[in-house]
Amino acid sequence: MIELHYAATPNGQKIAIMLEETGLAYRVTPYDIFEGDHLDPAFGTINPNHKLPAIVDHAPVDGGAPFAVFESGAILQYLAEKSGLLLNAEGRGRSLALQWLTWQVAGLGPMGGQASHFLRYAPDGQDYAVARYTRELERLLRVLENRLSEAPYLAGDAYSIADIAVWPGRAASHVMGIGFEGYPAIADWFDRIAARPAVRRAMNDPVFKAPDKYMGRNQRLSDDEWSNMFGDRMHGAVRR
């Protein structure tokens, strides 16, 4: 049994999709990040970084005590290796999948997250930051478009954890009005993955759907919500 500690963000949806794709048994512990659920000290024993998602494997392959895994890329790789699915055991296909997975967690994800932050939460007058991160996001999307113009999936001919890592962020951007105009290969790839039964199950499950307050532009958080997401309470959770 995998226990998924979950918030309805693209990072969380990656793991929901992966669990549906692999068929591993799981249960969900939901968190409201605006309310600061992730700052509970008990969660810090699972993820010392106090970010979601994280998992606890209650039946690890080594037969030992329950094992916690945090960071979405590491979770995807862990579940792929546990299930034997969506990541080649060796060779070029494995290397390509891990290269594009790393590209997502080190580049596309963080740059998209910064663009989203300044578009959605930052006070007015952040023109430089908005331009900086939206332009870099556009550059990275062009990298993605180029790759998908030469191969059906990021690791080549086969769907893998690299595609699962990238897809939910594109879904979230699409919902917020950042479409696929000028990116035909991304659009085709996106639709093919959206049609997969496991993806449809995950994205249509009410447990995994993002609430309205997690979506949209120009949001205004309360002081408590800001503290939980970006401010003193978030920083205080890791102080000892």
Short mmCIF file of C-alpha atoms in Angstrom, two decimals, residues 12-195:
data_model
loop_
_atom_site.label_atom_id
_atom_site.label_comp_id
_atom_site.label_asym_id
_atom_site.label_seq_id
_atom_site.Cartn_x
_atom_site.Cartn_y
_atom_site.Cartn_z
CA GLY A 12 0.66 16.08 -6.97
CA GLN A 13 -1.22 15.14 -10.12
CA LYS A 14 1.95 13.58 -11.55
CA ILE A 15 1.93 11.04 -8.75
CA ALA A 16 -1.83 10.43 -8.98
CA ILE A 17 -1.41 9.63 -12.68
CA MET A 18 1.59 7.40 -11.99
CA LEU A 19 -0.27 5.41 -9.37
CA GLU A 20 -3.20 4.91 -11.72
CA GLU A 21 -0.86 3.89 -14.54
CA THR A 22 0.97 1.30 -12.44
CA GLY A 23 -2.05 -0.16 -10.67
CA LEU A 24 -0.27 -0.06 -7.34
CA ALA A 25 -2.62 -0.03 -4.36
CA TYR A 26 -2.77 3.38 -2.71
CA ARG A 27 -4.71 5.65 -0.42
CA VAL A 28 -4.75 9.44 -0.39
CA THR A 29 -4.14 11.80 2.51
CA PRO A 30 -5.27 15.23 1.23
CA TYR A 31 -3.73 18.53 2.30
CA ASP A 32 -4.93 22.11 1.90
CA ILE A 33 -1.76 24.11 1.36
CA PHE A 34 -3.57 27.45 1.69
CA GLU A 35 -4.60 26.36 5.19
CA GLY A 36 -1.06 25.27 6.05
CA ASP A 37 -1.71 21.54 6.46
CA HIS A 38 1.75 20.82 5.04
CA LEU A 39 3.43 22.70 7.88
CA ASP A 40 2.43 20.18 10.52
CA PRO A 41 5.54 18.81 12.29
CA ALA A 42 4.31 15.26 11.72
CA PHE A 43 4.49 15.80 7.97
CA GLY A 44 8.04 17.07 8.41
CA THR A 45 9.06 13.53 9.37
CA ILE A 46 7.92 12.40 5.91
CA ASN A 47 9.22 15.37 3.95
CA PRO A 48 11.69 17.61 5.77
CA ASN A 49 11.13 20.23 3.06
CA HIS A 50 7.40 20.45 3.96
CA LYS A 51 6.30 20.40 0.32
CA LEU A 52 3.82 18.13 -1.43
CA PRO A 53 3.56 15.50 -2.75
CA ALA A 54 5.26 12.77 -0.76
CA ILE A 55 4.58 9.07 -0.41
CA VAL A 56 5.03 6.43 2.23
CA ASP A 57 5.47 2.90 0.92
CA HIS A 58 4.06 0.55 3.55
CA ALA A 59 5.28 -2.52 1.65
CA PRO A 60 8.74 -1.64 0.33
CA VAL A 61 10.49 -4.23 -1.79
CA ASP A 62 13.22 -4.73 0.82
CA GLY A 63 10.62 -5.92 3.31
CA GLY A 64 11.69 -3.35 5.87
CA ALA A 65 9.87 -0.58 7.70
CA PRO A 66 7.62 1.85 5.80
CA PHE A 67 9.71 4.04 3.54
CA ALA A 68 9.05 7.72 2.76
CA VAL A 69 9.94 9.36 -0.56
CA PHE A 70 9.69 13.07 -1.33
CA GLU A 71 10.26 15.22 -4.46
CA SER A 72 8.04 14.40 -7.41
CA GLY A 73 10.81 13.26 -9.74
CA ALA A 74 12.23 10.90 -7.13
CA ILE A 75 8.75 9.55 -6.42
CA LEU A 76 8.11 8.85 -10.11
CA GLN A 77 11.40 6.98 -10.41
CA TYR A 78 10.74 5.05 -7.19
CA LEU A 79 7.29 3.95 -8.33
CA ALA A 80 8.59 3.04 -11.79
CA GLU A 81 11.27 0.83 -10.28
CA LYS A 82 8.86 -0.70 -7.77
CA SER A 83 6.32 -1.55 -10.46
CA GLY A 84 8.69 -2.28 -13.34
CA LEU A 85 6.69 0.11 -15.53
CA LEU A 86 7.27 3.34 -17.45
CA LEU A 87 11.06 3.38 -17.08
CA ASN A 88 13.41 1.05 -18.90
CA ALA A 89 15.68 -0.97 -16.65
CA GLU A 90 18.73 0.02 -18.68
CA GLY A 91 19.95 1.48 -21.93
CA ARG A 92 19.30 4.63 -23.91
CA GLY A 93 15.56 4.68 -23.26
CA ARG A 94 16.18 4.82 -19.52
CA SER A 95 18.79 7.54 -19.89
CA LEU A 96 16.54 9.63 -22.13
CA ALA A 97 13.61 9.32 -19.71
CA LEU A 98 15.80 10.40 -16.78
CA GLN A 99 17.31 13.28 -18.77
CA TRP A 100 13.89 14.69 -19.64
CA LEU A 101 12.59 14.03 -16.13
CA THR A 102 15.53 16.02 -14.76
CA TRP A 103 14.88 18.76 -17.33
CA GLN A 104 11.34 19.06 -16.01
CA VAL A 105 12.18 19.12 -12.31
CA ALA A 106 15.20 21.43 -12.76
CA GLY A 107 13.96 23.68 -15.56
CA LEU A 108 10.41 23.62 -16.87
CA GLY A 109 8.79 23.06 -13.47
CA PRO A 110 10.62 25.77 -11.53
CA MET A 111 10.47 28.34 -14.33
CA GLY A 112 6.79 27.64 -14.90
CA GLY A 113 6.24 27.89 -11.16
CA GLN A 114 7.94 31.27 -10.97
CA ALA A 115 5.95 32.56 -13.94
CA SER A 116 2.78 31.31 -12.26
CA HIS A 117 3.73 32.93 -8.94
CA PHE A 118 4.30 36.39 -10.39
CA LEU A 119 1.23 36.20 -12.62
CA ARG A 120 -1.06 34.91 -9.87
CA TYR A 121 0.14 36.06 -6.46
CA ALA A 122 2.70 38.86 -6.60
CA PRO A 123 1.78 42.46 -5.82
CA ASP A 124 1.41 44.86 -8.71
CA GLY A 125 4.54 46.34 -10.23
CA GLN A 126 6.45 43.12 -10.90
CA ASP A 127 6.87 43.71 -14.62
CA TYR A 128 10.50 42.62 -14.79
CA ALA A 129 9.85 39.35 -12.94
CA VAL A 130 6.77 38.58 -15.06
CA ALA A 131 8.72 39.20 -18.25
CA ARG A 132 11.76 37.25 -17.05
CA TYR A 133 9.92 34.09 -16.13
CA THR A 134 7.27 34.08 -18.83
CA ARG A 135 9.97 34.52 -21.48
CA GLU A 136 12.03 31.67 -20.05
CA LEU A 137 8.89 29.52 -19.89
CA GLU A 138 8.28 30.25 -23.56
CA ARG A 139 11.87 29.22 -24.36
CA LEU A 140 11.46 25.94 -22.49
CA LEU A 141 8.17 25.24 -24.23
CA ARG A 142 9.99 25.67 -27.52
CA VAL A 143 12.52 23.06 -26.33
CA LEU A 144 9.58 20.75 -25.57
CA GLU A 145 7.99 21.45 -28.94
CA ASN A 146 11.25 20.69 -30.72
CA ARG A 147 11.62 17.37 -28.91
CA LEU A 148 8.04 16.29 -29.57
CA SER A 149 8.43 17.22 -33.23
CA GLU A 150 11.10 14.54 -33.58
CA ALA A 151 9.69 11.81 -31.29
CA PRO A 152 6.18 10.88 -30.11
CA TYR A 153 7.23 10.89 -26.46
CA LEU A 154 10.04 12.52 -24.54
CA ALA A 155 12.08 9.33 -24.18
CA GLY A 156 11.45 8.30 -27.79
CA ASP A 157 8.79 5.85 -28.95
CA ALA A 158 7.51 4.89 -25.50
CA TYR A 159 5.44 6.81 -22.94
CA SER A 160 7.40 7.13 -19.69
CA ILE A 161 7.71 8.90 -16.38
CA ALA A 162 9.20 11.86 -18.26
CA ASP A 163 5.87 12.48 -20.00
CA ILE A 164 4.00 12.08 -16.72
CA ALA A 165 6.29 14.67 -15.13
CA VAL A 166 5.58 17.26 -17.82
CA TRP A 167 1.92 16.69 -18.68
CA PRO A 168 0.05 18.02 -15.58
CA GLY A 169 1.82 21.39 -15.75
CA ARG A 170 0.67 21.80 -19.34
CA ALA A 171 -2.86 20.88 -18.26
CA ALA A 172 -2.80 23.52 -15.51
CA SER A 173 -1.47 26.18 -17.89
CA HIS A 174 -4.17 25.33 -20.40
CA VAL A 175 -6.88 25.76 -17.76
CA MET A 176 -5.43 29.18 -16.85
CA GLY A 177 -5.59 30.30 -20.48
CA ILE A 178 -2.01 29.59 -21.57
CA GLY A 179 -2.79 27.52 -24.64
CA PHE A 180 -0.93 25.55 -27.26
CA GLU A 181 -1.03 28.06 -30.10
CA GLY A 182 2.20 27.74 -32.03
CA TYR A 183 3.00 24.39 -30.41
CA PRO A 184 1.31 21.74 -32.59
CA ALA A 185 3.52 18.87 -31.47
CA ILE A 186 2.81 19.66 -27.79
CA ALA A 187 -0.91 19.85 -28.54
CA ASP A 188 -0.91 16.44 -30.22
CA TRP A 189 1.15 14.88 -27.42
CA PHE A 190 -1.07 16.47 -24.79
CA ASP A 191 -4.26 15.10 -26.33
CA ARG A 192 -2.85 11.58 -26.70
CA ILE A 193 -1.87 11.48 -23.05
CA ALA A 194 -5.16 13.04 -21.92
CA ALA A 195 -6.99 10.17 -23.63
#
